[in-house]
Protein backbone atom coordinates (compact mmCIF):
# COMPACT_ATOMS: atom_id res chain seq x y z
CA UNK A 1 -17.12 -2.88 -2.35
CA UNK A 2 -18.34 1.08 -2.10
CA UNK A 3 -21.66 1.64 -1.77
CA UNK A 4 -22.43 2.80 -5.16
CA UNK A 5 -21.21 -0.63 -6.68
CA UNK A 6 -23.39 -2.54 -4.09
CA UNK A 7 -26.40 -0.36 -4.83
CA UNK A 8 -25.73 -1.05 -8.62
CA UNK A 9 -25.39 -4.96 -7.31
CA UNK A 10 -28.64 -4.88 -5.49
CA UNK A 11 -30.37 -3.90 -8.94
CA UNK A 12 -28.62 -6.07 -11.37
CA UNK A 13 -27.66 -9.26 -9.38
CA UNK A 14 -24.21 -10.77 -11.05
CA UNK A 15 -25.02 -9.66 -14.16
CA UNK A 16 -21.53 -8.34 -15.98
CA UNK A 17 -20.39 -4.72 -15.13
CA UNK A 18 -18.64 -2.56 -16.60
CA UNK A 19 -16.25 -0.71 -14.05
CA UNK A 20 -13.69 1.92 -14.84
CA UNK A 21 -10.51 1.13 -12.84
CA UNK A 22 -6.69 2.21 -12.27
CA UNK A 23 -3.99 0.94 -11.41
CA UNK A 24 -0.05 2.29 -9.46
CA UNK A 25 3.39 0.95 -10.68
CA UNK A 26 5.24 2.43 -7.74
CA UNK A 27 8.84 1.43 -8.72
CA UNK A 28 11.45 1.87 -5.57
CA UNK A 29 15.26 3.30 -6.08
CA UNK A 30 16.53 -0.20 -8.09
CA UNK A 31 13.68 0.36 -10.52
CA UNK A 32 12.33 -2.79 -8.24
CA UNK A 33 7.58 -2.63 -8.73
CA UNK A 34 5.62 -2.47 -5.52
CA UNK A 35 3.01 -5.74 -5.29
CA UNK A 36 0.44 -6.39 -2.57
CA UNK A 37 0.11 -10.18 -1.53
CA UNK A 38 -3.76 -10.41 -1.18
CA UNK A 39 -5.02 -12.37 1.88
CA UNK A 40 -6.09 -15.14 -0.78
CA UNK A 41 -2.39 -15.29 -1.78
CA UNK A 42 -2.73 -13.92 -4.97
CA UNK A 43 -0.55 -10.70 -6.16
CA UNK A 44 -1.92 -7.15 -7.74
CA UNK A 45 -0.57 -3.70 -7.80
CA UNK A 46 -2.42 -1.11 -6.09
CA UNK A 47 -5.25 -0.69 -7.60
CA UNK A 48 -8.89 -0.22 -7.29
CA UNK A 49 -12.49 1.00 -9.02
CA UNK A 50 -13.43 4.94 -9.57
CA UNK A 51 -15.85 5.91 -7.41
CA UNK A 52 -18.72 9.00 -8.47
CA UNK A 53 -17.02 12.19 -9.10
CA UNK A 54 -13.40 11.12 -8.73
CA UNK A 55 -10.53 11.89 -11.58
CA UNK A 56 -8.66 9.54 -12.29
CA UNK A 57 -5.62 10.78 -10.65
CA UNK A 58 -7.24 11.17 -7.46
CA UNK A 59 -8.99 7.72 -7.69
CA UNK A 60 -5.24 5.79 -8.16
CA UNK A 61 -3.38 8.51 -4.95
CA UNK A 62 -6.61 7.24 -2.81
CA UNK A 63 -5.66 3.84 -3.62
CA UNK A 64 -2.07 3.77 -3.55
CA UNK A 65 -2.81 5.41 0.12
CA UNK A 66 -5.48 3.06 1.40
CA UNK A 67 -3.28 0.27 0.29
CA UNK A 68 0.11 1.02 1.16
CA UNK A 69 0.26 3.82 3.23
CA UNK A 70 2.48 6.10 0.28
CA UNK A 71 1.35 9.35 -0.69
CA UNK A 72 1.94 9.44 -4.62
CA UNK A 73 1.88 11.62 -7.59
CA UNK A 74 0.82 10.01 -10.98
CA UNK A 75 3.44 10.74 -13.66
CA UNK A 76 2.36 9.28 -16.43
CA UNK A 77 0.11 7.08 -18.07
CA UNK A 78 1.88 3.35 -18.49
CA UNK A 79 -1.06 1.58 -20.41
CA UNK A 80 -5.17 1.59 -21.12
CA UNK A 81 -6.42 -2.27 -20.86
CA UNK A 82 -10.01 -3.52 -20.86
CA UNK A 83 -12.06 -6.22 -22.68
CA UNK A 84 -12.29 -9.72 -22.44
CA UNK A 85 -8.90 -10.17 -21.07
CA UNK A 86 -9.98 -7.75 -18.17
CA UNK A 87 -13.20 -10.03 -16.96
CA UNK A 88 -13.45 -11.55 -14.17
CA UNK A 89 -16.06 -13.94 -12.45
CA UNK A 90 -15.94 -13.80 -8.51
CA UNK A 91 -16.72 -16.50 -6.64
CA UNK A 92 -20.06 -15.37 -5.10
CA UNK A 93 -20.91 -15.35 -9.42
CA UNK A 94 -20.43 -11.46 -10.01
CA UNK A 95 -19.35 -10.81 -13.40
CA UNK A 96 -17.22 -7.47 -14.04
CA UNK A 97 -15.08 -6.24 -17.02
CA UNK A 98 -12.44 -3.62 -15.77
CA UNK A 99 -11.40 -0.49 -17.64
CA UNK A 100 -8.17 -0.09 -15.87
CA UNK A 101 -5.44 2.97 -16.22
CA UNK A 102 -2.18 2.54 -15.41
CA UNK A 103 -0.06 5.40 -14.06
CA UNK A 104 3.30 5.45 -13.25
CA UNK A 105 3.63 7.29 -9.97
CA UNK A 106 6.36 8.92 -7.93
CA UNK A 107 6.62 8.17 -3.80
CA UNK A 108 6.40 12.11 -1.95
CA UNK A 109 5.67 10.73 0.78
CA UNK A 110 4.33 8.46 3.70
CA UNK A 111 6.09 5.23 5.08
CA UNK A 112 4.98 1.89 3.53
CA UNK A 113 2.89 0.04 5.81
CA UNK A 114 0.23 -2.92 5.64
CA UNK A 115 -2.74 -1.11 6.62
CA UNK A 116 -5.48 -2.40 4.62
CA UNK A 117 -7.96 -5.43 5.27
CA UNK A 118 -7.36 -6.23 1.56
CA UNK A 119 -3.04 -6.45 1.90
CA UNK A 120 -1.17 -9.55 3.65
CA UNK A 121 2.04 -8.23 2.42
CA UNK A 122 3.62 -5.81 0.47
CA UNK A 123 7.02 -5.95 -1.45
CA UNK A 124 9.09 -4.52 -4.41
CA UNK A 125 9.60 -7.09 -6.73
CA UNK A 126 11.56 -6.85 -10.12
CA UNK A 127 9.91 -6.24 -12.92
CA UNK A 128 9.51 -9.33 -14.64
CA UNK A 129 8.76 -11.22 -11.37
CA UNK A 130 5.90 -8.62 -10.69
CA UNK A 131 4.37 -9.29 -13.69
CA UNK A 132 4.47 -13.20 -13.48
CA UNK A 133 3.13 -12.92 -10.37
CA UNK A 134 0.12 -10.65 -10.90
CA UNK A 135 -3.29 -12.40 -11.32
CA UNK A 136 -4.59 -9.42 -13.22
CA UNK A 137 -3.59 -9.50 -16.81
CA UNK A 138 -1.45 -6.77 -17.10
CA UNK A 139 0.78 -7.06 -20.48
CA UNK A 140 4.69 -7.06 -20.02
CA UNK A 141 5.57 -3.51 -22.00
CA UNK A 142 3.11 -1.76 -19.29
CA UNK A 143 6.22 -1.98 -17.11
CA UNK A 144 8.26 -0.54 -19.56
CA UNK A 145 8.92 2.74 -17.90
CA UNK A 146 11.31 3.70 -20.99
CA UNK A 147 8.30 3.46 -23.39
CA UNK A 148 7.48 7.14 -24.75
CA UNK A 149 3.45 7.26 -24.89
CA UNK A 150 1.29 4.50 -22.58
CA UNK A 151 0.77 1.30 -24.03
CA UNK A 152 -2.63 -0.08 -25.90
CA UNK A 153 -3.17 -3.56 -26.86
CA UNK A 154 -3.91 -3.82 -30.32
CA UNK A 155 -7.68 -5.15 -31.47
């Protein structure tokens, strides 16, 4: 957790926050989605909170690159999710409700490597296997990468 979210912590306990997010479908030459295995064994894209002062573009290349070791350029916006479906209760009680975005990104460079405290494993997965594996809700047509504007789940 940065320190801006664990000053905000110190000052609200685990009351719910709300915390703008985004999220990377990397896709490989088969059309194939990178996934990080989390050392809890659970599966998420790259992904990760925007700190202070960052775009969002910059926020999901940081991530991608702490994560994964890939230098990447966002392309396009795959999806907007948030409310109820995005909450989550941790298991030391925080509450937080993620505002994620989800860009579709092109590789331009770097070499895929584990290098983050958060990663166990990383791997390209197909589509449809990504997103049964993810634990974040992420809604099948996000994947689409056919679709012609960024999906929105309906109220």
């Amino acid at each position: 957790m940065s320190e801006y979210y664990t000053k905000l912590r110190e000052r609200i306990g685990s009351d719910l926050l709300l915390i703008p997010g985004v999220a990377a479908l990397v896709r490989d030459q088969y059309g194939r989605i990178l996934v990080q295995e989390k050392h809890d064994g659970s599966f998420s894209l790259p992904a990760g909170a925007i700190e202070p002062g960052e775009t969002t573009s910059y926020a999901v290349i940081r991530e991608v690159l702490e994560e994964t070791g890939l230098h990447v350029k966002p392309v396009r916006i795959a999806g907007v999710l948030g409310g109820f479906p995005c909450r989550v209760r941790y298991d030391n009680g925080h509450q937080v409700e993620y505002v994620v975005i989800v860009f579709d990104c092109d590789v331009i460079s770097g070499e895929l490597r584990e290098i983050s405290d958060e990663t166990r494993s990383l791997q390209f997965l197909h589509p449809d296997e990504a997103h049964a594996r993810l634990a974040f809700p992420i809604p099948k047509e996000v994947f689409d990468s056919h679709l012609a504007a960024a999906y929105f789940p309906q109220p």
